Structure formats: structure tokens, C-alpha cells
Amino acid sequence: MYLDHPKISATNSETEPDRIERLSRVYGYAIGLADVDGNTVCITKIAKIHDHKGVLMVIWYEPPTAQEKSYFLRAWQSRVGDESTLVEHALMLQETLPAVDNEAAA
């Protein structure tokens, strides 16, 4: 059982809690499509899912394949989603630590 699911958020979720419920359904739909395809790594690549005023934003830890992007497009276009094609994908920004000069530190 996979327990490290992505963070799910939405603009105006405090006043429109149904947005979070919709995103949970969209996430389940997309991962169901991945499962049917035998894609077991897709679920581990997703960092965040956000509904920004009707635009589904999927933030990935690793670059998604075209097929993985299509899972979210199909889910967002469905009746459980927004029924639109407004889907954007981006990579999670990784913070890098400054390089340490071992000789200077000694």
C-alpha cells in the first residue's frame, strides 16, 4: 500500500471545500489509469496537485512521460474533474545546498 500521496490544495479551498474533494477524485482517476497501464512509478513521481481557479496544476518530482500527463488530462476532462483541458505540469524545485569547500573548512 502506497502511503506517500501528493499534497492536494486548491485556491479558495476554505470557502469552496468541494474543490479538494474534486481533486481527490481526479487523483484517484489518474492513478487508476496508470494502474490499468501497469505504470507503477507514476504514483511516486507526483509531488503536488493544485486547482488554481479551474486550472489543474500537477507538480512532479521527476519529469512525467507524455502518457503520465495524459492520465491527468483525461481525469480533468471527465465529469469528476473540471470538464476542461486546462492542465499544466511543472517540476518541483529542488533546493540545493551551497557547495562546501572542505579545505577552507579545515
Short mmCIF file of C-alpha atoms in Angstrom, two decimals:
data_model
loop_
_atom_site.label_atom_id
_atom_site.label_comp_id
_atom_site.label_asym_id
_atom_site.label_seq_id
_atom_site.Cartn_x
_atom_site.Cartn_y
_atom_site.Cartn_z
CA MET A 1 0.00 0.00 0.00
CA TYR A 2 1.42 3.36 -1.05
CA LEU A 3 1.13 6.00 1.68
CA ASP A 4 3.21 8.95 0.44
CA HIS A 5 0.46 10.64 -1.58
CA PRO A 6 0.92 14.14 -3.03
CA LYS A 7 -0.16 17.31 -1.32
CA ILE A 8 -3.58 18.37 -2.60
CA SER A 9 -4.57 22.04 -2.46
CA ALA A 10 -6.88 24.50 -4.15
CA THR A 11 -7.36 28.23 -4.43
CA ASN A 12 -10.29 29.28 -2.21
CA SER A 13 -10.49 25.83 -0.62
CA GLU A 14 -11.58 27.42 2.68
CA THR A 15 -14.76 28.79 1.11
CA GLU A 16 -15.16 26.06 -1.54
CA PRO A 17 -14.21 22.76 0.15
CA ASP A 18 -15.64 20.78 -2.78
CA ARG A 19 -12.52 21.72 -4.76
CA ILE A 20 -10.39 19.45 -2.55
CA GLU A 21 -12.88 16.61 -2.92
CA ARG A 22 -12.81 17.05 -6.71
CA LEU A 23 -9.00 16.91 -6.73
CA SER A 24 -9.05 13.72 -4.67
CA ARG A 25 -11.36 12.13 -7.24
CA VAL A 26 -9.19 13.37 -10.13
CA TYR A 27 -6.07 11.99 -8.45
CA GLY A 28 -7.77 8.61 -7.98
CA TYR A 29 -8.95 8.58 -11.60
CA ALA A 30 -5.46 9.43 -12.93
CA ILE A 31 -3.74 6.84 -10.77
CA GLY A 32 -6.38 4.29 -11.77
CA LEU A 33 -5.48 4.93 -15.42
CA ALA A 34 -1.80 4.48 -14.57
CA ASP A 35 -2.60 1.23 -12.76
CA VAL A 36 -4.53 -0.12 -15.76
CA ASP A 37 -1.48 0.68 -17.91
CA GLY A 38 0.78 -1.18 -15.46
CA ASN A 39 2.57 2.08 -14.65
CA THR A 40 3.65 1.58 -11.05
CA VAL A 41 6.11 4.50 -10.90
CA CYS A 42 3.71 7.30 -11.80
CA ILE A 43 2.31 7.48 -8.27
CA THR A 44 5.81 8.02 -6.84
CA LYS A 45 6.61 10.91 -9.20
CA ILE A 46 3.78 13.27 -8.15
CA ALA A 47 4.59 15.92 -5.53
CA LYS A 48 1.54 18.19 -5.54
CA ILE A 49 -1.81 18.65 -7.23
CA HIS A 50 -3.38 22.09 -7.13
CA ASP A 51 -6.56 23.59 -8.53
CA HIS A 52 -5.74 27.20 -9.39
CA LYS A 53 -9.04 28.79 -10.37
CA GLY A 54 -10.03 25.89 -12.61
CA VAL A 55 -6.55 25.07 -13.89
CA LEU A 56 -5.21 21.72 -12.73
CA MET A 57 -1.56 22.08 -11.80
CA VAL A 58 0.41 18.86 -11.38
CA ILE A 59 3.83 19.27 -9.80
CA TRP A 60 6.21 16.36 -10.33
CA TYR A 61 9.36 15.20 -8.54
CA GLU A 62 10.58 13.70 -11.83
CA PRO A 63 9.69 14.59 -15.42
CA PRO A 64 6.44 12.90 -16.44
CA THR A 65 6.08 10.97 -19.67
CA ALA A 66 3.51 12.04 -22.26
CA GLN A 67 1.38 9.08 -21.14
CA GLU A 68 1.53 10.19 -17.48
CA LYS A 69 0.47 13.70 -18.46
CA SER A 70 -2.45 12.21 -20.38
CA TYR A 71 -3.75 10.48 -17.23
CA PHE A 72 -4.34 13.85 -15.60
CA LEU A 73 -5.75 15.42 -18.75
CA ARG A 74 -8.29 12.60 -19.10
CA ALA A 75 -9.20 12.83 -15.42
CA TRP A 76 -9.61 16.63 -15.52
CA GLN A 77 -11.70 16.42 -18.70
CA SER A 78 -14.02 13.87 -17.12
CA ARG A 79 -17.20 14.57 -15.20
CA VAL A 80 -15.36 14.04 -11.90
CA GLY A 81 -12.96 16.83 -12.89
CA ASP A 82 -13.49 20.31 -14.28
CA GLU A 83 -14.53 19.02 -17.72
CA SER A 84 -11.84 21.20 -19.31
CA THR A 85 -8.40 20.76 -20.85
CA LEU A 86 -6.75 23.32 -18.57
CA VAL A 87 -3.90 21.21 -17.17
CA GLU A 88 -0.36 22.41 -16.51
CA HIS A 89 2.66 20.34 -15.48
CA ALA A 90 5.80 21.53 -13.72
CA LEU A 91 8.77 20.05 -11.93
CA MET A 92 9.23 20.51 -8.20
CA LEU A 93 12.04 22.92 -7.50
CA GLN A 94 14.77 21.19 -5.57
CA GLU A 95 16.67 23.27 -3.07
CA THR A 96 20.38 22.81 -3.44
CA LEU A 97 22.78 23.27 -0.59
CA PRO A 98 25.76 25.52 -1.22
CA ALA A 99 28.95 23.68 -2.01
CA VAL A 100 31.27 23.36 0.94
CA ASP A 101 34.96 23.94 0.38
CA ASN A 102 36.47 21.16 2.52
CA GLU A 103 39.93 22.76 2.53
CA ALA A 104 38.61 26.15 3.69
CA ALA A 105 36.55 24.48 6.43
CA ALA A 106 39.58 22.68 7.84
#
